[in-house]
mmCIF file of C-alpha atoms in Angstrom:
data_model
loop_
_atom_site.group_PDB
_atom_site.id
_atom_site.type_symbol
_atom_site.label_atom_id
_atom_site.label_comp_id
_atom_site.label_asym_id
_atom_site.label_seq_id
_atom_site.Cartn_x
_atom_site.Cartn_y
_atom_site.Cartn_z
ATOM 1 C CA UNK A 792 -166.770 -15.124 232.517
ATOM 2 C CA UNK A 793 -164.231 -17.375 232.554
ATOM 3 C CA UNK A 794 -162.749 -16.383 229.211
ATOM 4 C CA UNK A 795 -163.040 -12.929 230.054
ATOM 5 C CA UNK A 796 -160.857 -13.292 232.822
ATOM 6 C CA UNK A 797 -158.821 -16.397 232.041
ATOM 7 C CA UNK A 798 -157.649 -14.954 228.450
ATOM 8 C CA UNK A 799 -156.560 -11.031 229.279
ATOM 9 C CA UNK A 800 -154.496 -12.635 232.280
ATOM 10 C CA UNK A 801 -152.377 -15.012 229.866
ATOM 11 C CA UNK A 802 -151.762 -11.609 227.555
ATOM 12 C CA UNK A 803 -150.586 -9.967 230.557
ATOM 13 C CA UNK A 804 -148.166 -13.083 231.240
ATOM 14 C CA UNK A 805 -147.026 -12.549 227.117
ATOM 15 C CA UNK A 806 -146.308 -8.717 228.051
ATOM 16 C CA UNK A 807 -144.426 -9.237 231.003
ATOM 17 C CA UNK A 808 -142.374 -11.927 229.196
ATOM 18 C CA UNK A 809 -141.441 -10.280 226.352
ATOM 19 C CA UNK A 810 -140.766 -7.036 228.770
ATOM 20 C CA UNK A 811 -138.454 -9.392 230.555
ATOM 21 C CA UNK A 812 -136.662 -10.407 227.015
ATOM 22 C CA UNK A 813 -136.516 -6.822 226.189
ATOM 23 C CA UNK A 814 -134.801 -5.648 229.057
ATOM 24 C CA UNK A 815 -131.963 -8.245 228.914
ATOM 25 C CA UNK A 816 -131.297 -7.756 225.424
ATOM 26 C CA UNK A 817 -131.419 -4.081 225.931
ATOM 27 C CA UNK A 818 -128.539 -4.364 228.752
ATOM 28 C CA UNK A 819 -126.163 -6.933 226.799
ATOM 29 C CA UNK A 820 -126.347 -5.159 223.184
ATOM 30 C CA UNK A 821 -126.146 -1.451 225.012
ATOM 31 C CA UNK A 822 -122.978 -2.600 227.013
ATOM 32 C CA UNK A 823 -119.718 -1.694 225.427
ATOM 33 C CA UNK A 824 -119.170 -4.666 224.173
ATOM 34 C CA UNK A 825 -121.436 -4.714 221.276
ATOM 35 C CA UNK A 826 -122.571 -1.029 221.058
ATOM 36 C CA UNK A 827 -125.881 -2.269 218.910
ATOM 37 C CA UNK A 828 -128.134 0.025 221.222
ATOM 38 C CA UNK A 829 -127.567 3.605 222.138
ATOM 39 C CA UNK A 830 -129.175 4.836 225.308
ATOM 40 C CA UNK A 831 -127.869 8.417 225.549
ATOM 41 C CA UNK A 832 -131.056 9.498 224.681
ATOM 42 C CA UNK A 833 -134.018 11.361 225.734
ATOM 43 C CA UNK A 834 -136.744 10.079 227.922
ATOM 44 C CA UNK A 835 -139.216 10.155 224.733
ATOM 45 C CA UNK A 836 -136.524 8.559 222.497
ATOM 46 C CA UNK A 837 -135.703 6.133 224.797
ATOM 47 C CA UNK A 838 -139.545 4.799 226.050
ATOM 48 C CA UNK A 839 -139.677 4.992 222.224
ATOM 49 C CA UNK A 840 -137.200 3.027 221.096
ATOM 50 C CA UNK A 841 -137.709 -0.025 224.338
ATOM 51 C CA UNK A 842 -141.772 0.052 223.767
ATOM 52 C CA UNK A 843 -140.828 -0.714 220.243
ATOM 53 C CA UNK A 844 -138.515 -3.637 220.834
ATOM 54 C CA UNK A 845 -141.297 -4.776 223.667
ATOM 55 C CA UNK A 846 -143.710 -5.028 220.814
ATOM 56 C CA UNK A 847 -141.163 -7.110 218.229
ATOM 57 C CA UNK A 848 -140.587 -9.342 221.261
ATOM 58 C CA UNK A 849 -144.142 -9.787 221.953
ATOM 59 C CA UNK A 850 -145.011 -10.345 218.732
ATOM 60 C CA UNK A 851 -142.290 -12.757 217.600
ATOM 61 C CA UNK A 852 -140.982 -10.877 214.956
ATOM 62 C CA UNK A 853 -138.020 -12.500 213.602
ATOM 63 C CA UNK A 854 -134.419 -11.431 214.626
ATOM 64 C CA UNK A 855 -133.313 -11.120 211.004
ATOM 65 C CA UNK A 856 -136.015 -8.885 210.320
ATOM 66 C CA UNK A 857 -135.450 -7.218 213.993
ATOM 67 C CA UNK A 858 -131.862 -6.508 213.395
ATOM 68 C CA UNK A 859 -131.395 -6.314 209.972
ATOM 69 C CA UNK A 860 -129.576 -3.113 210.403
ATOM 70 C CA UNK A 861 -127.171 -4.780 212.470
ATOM 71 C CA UNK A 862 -126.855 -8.083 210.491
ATOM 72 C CA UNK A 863 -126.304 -6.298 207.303
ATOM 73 C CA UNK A 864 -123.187 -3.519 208.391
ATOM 74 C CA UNK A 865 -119.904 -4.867 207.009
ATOM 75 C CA UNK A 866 -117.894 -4.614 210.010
ATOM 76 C CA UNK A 867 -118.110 -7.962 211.356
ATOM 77 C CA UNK A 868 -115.332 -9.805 213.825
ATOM 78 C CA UNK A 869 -115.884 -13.914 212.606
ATOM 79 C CA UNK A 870 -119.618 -13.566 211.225
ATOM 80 C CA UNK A 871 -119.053 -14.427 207.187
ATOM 81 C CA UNK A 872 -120.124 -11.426 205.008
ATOM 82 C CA UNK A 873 -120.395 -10.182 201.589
ATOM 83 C CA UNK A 874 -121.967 -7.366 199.243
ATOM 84 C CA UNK A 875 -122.090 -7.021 195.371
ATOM 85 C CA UNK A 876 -124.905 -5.342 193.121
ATOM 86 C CA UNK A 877 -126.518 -8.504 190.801
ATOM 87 C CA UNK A 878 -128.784 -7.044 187.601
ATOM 88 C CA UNK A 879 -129.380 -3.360 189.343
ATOM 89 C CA UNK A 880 -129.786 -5.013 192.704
ATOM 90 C CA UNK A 881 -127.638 -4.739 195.936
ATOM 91 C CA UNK A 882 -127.217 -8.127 197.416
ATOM 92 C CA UNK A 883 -125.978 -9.278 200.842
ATOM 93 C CA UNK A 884 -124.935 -12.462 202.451
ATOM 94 C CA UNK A 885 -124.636 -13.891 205.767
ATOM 95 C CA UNK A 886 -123.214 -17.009 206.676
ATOM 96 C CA UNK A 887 -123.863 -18.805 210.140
ATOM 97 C CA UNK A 888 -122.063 -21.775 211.438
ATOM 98 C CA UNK A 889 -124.644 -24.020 210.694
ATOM 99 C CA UNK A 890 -129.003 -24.357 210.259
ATOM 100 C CA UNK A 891 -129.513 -25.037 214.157
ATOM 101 C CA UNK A 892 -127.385 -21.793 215.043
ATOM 102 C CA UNK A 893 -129.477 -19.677 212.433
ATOM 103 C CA UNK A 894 -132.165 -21.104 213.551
ATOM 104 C CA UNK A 895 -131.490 -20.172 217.163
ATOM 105 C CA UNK A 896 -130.209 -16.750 216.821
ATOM 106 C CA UNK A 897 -133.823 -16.121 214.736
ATOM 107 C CA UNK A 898 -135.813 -17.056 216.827
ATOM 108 C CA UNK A 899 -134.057 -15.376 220.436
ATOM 109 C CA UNK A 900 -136.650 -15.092 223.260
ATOM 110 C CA UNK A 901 -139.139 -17.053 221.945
ATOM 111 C CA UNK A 902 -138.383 -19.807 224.329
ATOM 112 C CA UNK A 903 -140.261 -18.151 227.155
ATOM 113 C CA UNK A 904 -142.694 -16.292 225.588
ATOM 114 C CA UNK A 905 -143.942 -19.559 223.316
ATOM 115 C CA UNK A 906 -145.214 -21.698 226.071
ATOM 116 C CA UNK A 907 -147.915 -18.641 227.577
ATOM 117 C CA UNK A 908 -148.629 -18.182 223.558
ATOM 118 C CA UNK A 909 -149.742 -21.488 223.180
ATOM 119 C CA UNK A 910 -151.875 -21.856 226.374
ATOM 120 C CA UNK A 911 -153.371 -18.447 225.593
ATOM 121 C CA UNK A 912 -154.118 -20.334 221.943
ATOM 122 C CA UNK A 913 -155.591 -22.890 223.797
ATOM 123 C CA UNK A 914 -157.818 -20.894 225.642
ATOM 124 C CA UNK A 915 -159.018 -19.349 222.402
ATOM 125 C CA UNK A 916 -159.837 -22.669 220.754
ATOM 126 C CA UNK A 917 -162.042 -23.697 223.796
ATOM 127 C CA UNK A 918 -163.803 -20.767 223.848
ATOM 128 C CA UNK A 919 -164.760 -21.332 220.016
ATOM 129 C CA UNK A 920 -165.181 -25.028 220.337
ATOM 130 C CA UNK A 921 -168.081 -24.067 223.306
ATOM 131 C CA UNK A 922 -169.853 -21.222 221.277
ATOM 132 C CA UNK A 923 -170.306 -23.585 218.699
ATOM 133 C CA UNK A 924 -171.476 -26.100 220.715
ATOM 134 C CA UNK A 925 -173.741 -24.620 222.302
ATOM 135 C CA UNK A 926 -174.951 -21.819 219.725
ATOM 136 C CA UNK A 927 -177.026 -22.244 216.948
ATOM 137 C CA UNK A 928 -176.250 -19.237 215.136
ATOM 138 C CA UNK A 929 -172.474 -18.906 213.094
ATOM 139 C CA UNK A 930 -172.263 -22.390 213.706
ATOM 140 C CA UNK A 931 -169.927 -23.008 210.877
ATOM 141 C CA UNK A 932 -168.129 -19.891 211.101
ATOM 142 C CA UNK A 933 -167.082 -21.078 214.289
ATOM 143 C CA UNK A 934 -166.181 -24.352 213.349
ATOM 144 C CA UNK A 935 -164.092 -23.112 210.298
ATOM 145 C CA UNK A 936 -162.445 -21.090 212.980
ATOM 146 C CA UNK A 937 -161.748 -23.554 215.692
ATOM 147 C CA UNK A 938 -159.652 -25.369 212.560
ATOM 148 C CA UNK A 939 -157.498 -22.428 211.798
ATOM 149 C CA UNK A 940 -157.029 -21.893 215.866
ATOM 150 C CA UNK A 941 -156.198 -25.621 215.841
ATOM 151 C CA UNK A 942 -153.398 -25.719 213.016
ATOM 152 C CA UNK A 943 -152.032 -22.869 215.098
ATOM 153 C CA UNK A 944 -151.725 -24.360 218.042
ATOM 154 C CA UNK A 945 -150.396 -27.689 216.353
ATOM 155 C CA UNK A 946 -147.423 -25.148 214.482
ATOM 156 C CA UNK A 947 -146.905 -23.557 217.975
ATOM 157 C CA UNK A 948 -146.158 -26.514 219.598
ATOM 158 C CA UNK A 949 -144.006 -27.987 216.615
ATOM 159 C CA UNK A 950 -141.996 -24.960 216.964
ATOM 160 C CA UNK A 951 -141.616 -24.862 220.498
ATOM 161 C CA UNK A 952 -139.779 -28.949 220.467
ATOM 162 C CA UNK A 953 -137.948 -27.936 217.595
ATOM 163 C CA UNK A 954 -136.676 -24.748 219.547
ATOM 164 C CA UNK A 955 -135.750 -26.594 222.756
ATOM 165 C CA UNK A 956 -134.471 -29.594 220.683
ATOM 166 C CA UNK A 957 -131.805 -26.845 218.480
ATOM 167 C CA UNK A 958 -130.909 -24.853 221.362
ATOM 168 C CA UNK A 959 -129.690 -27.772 223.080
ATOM 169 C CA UNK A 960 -127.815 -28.893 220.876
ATOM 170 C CA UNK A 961 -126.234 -25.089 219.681
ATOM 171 C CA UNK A 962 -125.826 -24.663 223.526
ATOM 172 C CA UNK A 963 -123.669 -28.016 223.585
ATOM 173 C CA UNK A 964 -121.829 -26.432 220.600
ATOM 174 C CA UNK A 965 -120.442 -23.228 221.915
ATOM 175 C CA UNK A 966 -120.108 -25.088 225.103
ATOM 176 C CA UNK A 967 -116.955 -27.292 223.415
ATOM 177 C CA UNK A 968 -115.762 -23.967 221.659
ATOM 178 C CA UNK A 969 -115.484 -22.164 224.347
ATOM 179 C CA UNK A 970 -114.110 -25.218 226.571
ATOM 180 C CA UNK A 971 -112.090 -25.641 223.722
ATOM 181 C CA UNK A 972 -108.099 -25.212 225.127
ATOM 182 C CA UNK A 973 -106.220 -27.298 222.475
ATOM 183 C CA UNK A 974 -104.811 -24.554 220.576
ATOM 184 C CA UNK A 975 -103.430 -21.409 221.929
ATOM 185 C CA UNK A 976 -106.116 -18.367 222.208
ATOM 186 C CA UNK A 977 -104.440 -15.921 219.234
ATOM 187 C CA UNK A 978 -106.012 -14.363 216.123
ATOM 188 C CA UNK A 979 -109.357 -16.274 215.074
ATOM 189 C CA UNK A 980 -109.663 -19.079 217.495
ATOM 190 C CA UNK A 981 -109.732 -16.150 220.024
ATOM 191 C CA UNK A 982 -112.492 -14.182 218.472
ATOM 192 C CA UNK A 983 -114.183 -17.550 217.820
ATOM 193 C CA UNK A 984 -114.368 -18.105 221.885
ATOM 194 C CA UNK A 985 -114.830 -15.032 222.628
ATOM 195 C CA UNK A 986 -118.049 -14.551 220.090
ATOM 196 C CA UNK A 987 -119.079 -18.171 221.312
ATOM 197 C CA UNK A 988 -119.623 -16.768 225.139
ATOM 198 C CA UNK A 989 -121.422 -13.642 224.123
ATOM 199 C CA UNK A 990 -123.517 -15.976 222.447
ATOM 200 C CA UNK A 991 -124.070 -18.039 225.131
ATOM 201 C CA UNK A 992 -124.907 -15.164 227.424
ATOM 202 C CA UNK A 993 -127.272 -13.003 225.633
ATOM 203 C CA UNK A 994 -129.408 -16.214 224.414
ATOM 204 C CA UNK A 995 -128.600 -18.444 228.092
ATOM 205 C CA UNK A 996 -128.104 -16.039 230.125
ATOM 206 C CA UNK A 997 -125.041 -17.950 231.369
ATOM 207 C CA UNK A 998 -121.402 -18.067 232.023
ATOM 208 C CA UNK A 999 -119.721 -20.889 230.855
ATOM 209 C CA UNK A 1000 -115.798 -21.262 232.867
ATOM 210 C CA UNK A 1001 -113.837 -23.079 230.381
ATOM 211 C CA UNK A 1002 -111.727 -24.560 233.310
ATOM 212 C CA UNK A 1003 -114.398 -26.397 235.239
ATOM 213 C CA UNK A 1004 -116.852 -26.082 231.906
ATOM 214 C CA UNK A 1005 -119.767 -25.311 234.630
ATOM 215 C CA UNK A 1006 -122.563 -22.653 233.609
ATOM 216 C CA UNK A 1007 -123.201 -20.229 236.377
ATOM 217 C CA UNK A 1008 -126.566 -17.659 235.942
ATOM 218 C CA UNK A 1009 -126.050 -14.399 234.754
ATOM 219 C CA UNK A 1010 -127.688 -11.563 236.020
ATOM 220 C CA UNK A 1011 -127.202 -7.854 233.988
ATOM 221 C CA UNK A 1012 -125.085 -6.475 237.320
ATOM 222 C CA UNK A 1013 -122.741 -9.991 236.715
ATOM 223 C CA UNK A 1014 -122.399 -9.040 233.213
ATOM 224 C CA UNK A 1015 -121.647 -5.688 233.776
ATOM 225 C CA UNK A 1016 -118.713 -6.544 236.299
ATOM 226 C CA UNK A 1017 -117.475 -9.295 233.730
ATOM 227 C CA UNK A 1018 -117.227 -7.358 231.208
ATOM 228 C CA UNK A 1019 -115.253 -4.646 233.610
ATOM 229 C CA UNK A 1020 -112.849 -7.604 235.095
ATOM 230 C CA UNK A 1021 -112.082 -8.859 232.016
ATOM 231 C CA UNK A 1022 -111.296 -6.055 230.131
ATOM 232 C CA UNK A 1023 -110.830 -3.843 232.651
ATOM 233 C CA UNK A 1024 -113.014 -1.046 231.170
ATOM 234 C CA UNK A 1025 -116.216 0.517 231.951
ATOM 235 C CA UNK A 1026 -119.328 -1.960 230.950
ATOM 236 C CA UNK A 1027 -120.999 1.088 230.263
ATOM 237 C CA UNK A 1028 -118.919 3.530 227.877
ATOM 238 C CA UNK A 1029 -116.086 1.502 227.133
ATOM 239 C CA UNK A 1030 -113.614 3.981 228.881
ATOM 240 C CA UNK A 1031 -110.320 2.819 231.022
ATOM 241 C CA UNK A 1032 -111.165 1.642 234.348
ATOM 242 C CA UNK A 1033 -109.464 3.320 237.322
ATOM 243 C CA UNK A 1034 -107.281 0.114 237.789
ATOM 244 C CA UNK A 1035 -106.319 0.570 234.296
ATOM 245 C CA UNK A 1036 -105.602 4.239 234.149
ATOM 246 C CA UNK A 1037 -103.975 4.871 237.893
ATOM 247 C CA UNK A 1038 -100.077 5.216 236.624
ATOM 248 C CA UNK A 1039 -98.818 4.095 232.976
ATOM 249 C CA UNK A 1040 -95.117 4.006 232.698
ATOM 250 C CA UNK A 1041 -92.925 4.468 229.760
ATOM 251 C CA UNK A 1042 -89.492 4.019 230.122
ATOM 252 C CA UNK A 1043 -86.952 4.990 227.369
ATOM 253 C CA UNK A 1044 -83.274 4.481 227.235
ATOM 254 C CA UNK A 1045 -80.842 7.333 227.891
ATOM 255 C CA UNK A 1046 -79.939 7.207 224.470
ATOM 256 C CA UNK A 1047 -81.428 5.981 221.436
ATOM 257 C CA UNK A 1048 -79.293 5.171 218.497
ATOM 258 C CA UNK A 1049 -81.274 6.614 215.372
ATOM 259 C CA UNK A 1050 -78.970 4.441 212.854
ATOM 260 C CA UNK A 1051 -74.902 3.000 212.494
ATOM 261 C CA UNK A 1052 -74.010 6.466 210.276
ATOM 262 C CA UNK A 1053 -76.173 9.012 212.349
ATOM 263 C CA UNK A 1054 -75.086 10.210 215.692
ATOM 264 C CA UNK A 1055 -76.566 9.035 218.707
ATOM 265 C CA UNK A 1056 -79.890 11.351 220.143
ATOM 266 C CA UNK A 1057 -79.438 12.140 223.683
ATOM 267 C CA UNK A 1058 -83.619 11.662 225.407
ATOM 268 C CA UNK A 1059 -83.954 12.195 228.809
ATOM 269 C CA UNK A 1060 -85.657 8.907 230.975
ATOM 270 C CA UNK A 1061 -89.479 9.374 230.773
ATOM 271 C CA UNK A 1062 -92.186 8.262 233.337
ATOM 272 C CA UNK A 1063 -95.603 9.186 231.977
ATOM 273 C CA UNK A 1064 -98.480 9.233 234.421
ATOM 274 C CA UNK A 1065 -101.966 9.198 233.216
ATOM 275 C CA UNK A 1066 -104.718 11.345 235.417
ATOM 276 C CA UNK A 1067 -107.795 12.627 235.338
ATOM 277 C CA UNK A 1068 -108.920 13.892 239.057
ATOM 278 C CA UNK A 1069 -111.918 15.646 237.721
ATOM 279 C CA UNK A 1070 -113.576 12.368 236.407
ATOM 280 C CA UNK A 1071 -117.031 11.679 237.879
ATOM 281 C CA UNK A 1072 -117.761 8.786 240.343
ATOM 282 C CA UNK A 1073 -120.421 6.890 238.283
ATOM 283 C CA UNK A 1074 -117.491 6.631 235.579
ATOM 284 C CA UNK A 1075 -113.721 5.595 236.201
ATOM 285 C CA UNK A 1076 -112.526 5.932 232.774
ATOM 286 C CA UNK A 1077 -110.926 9.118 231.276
ATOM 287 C CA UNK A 1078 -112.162 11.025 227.993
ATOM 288 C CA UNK A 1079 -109.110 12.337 227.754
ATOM 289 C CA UNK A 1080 -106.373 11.387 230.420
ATOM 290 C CA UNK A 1081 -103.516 14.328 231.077
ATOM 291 C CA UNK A 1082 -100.195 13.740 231.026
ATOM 292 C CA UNK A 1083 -97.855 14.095 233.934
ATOM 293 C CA UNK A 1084 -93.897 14.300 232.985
ATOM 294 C CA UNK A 1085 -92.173 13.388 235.947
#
């Protein structure tokens, strides 16, 4: 009785972690930001589509295998990519800073759900270890399968200090690139911080401030309004924020001197006011803004 109860109650732990995983890495890679996930879809497609990456989390598929869609497109900002066909075959690479960040970024979201795998491992291997004990039939099935329940457990605990142990020192990592304020933030070194802190919060769910280089928790409502401050643009669709889009002015000379031998074009002064007073509430940012001559 004990197993029957003890074991279906760790399984219901695993769900609700990997529902937990799911959920955050549905928000962050459906924001703007990333675009990875597409959630204007119907209530079929979209139970669907999360049940499915419920199960991969649950199950600990690999994120290369997870994403492979998204790991092999060639638009990429900093990630190192290439293609070519080899003897009939197309071939793809991906580069990654280094092992411990592969290994990482493989393996995201197992560092909840390991610890409840192993203890519902555990559970398993006492249950065997008793029937055999104290049965006389299957005896050596039993044993035979306490040992492959016990190299298990032994792997899921090697993998579980070799995941804390590479995270922490990945984490400390991005923490000096994105503290990093030696050189000015233009062109590569930008994308480089910038890719650093989405790392940091879709795998830490933390913000890192490069001034006081303190981690705050990260919620998916603080994301969302991060990624609206500092962008100014809807977390959601990506569209102007009202801030953004209130009044845009463009001011142009009286005259503008085409070239030394042509005469000079006479253009009126131009204030150009962007509006959209029929834009819904849940959204500030226009599809496509009017324009006002004034």
């Amino acid at each position: 009785y004990v197993f029957a109860v003890f074991w279906p109650v760790v399984v219901f732990f695993n769900l609700v972690i990997a529902i937990y995983e799911a959920q955050w890495e549905w928000a962050v890679k459906s924001s703007y930001s990333m675009g990875d996930v597409i959630t204007e879809l119907h209530w079929s497609d979209w139970c669907l589509s999360f049940g499915s990456l419920v199960l991969l989390k649950f199950f600990f598929v690999e994120n290369i295998i997870k994403d492979v869609v998204v790991g092999l497109h060639p638009w990429k900002s900093i990630q190192p990519y290439a293609a070519f066909v080899l003897e009939g075959a197309r071939c793809h690479i991906i580069g990654y800073k280094n092992k411990q960040a592969f290994f990482v970024e493989n393996c995201a979201g197992q560092q909840l759900g390991l610890p409840t795998q192993l203890l519902s491992k555990l559970v398993i291997l006492v249950f065997k270890v008793w029937m055999a004990a104290w049965t006389r039939e299957n005896r050596l099935p039993l044993i035979t399968s306490s040992l492959s329940t016990t190299a298990s457990v032994v792997w899921l605990c090697f993998k579980f200090f070799k995941l804390q142990q590479e995270r922490r020192a990945v984490y400390g990592q991005l923490k000096r690139i994105v503290c990093d304020r030696s050189e000015k933030d233009e062109g590569a070194k930008k994308k480089e911080r910038e890719h650093a802190q989405k790392f940091v919060n879709l795998h830490w769910r933390v913000e890192i401030d490069p001034k006081t280089e303190r981690a705050t928790s990260l919620t998916q409502k603080k994301y969302f309004e991060k990624c609206q401050v500092n962008e100014d643009r809807c977390a959601e669709c990506g569209r102007p924020s009202l801030s953004n889009r209130v009044l845009t002015e463009l001011s142009i000379s009286d005259s503008v001197p085409l070239s030394d031998s042509q005469e000079e074009c006479p253009i009126p002064p131009v204030r150009m006011q962007i509006l959209d007073p029929e834009l819904p509430p849940e959204c500030e940012g226009p599809m496509l803004p009017g324009v006002v001559l004034e």
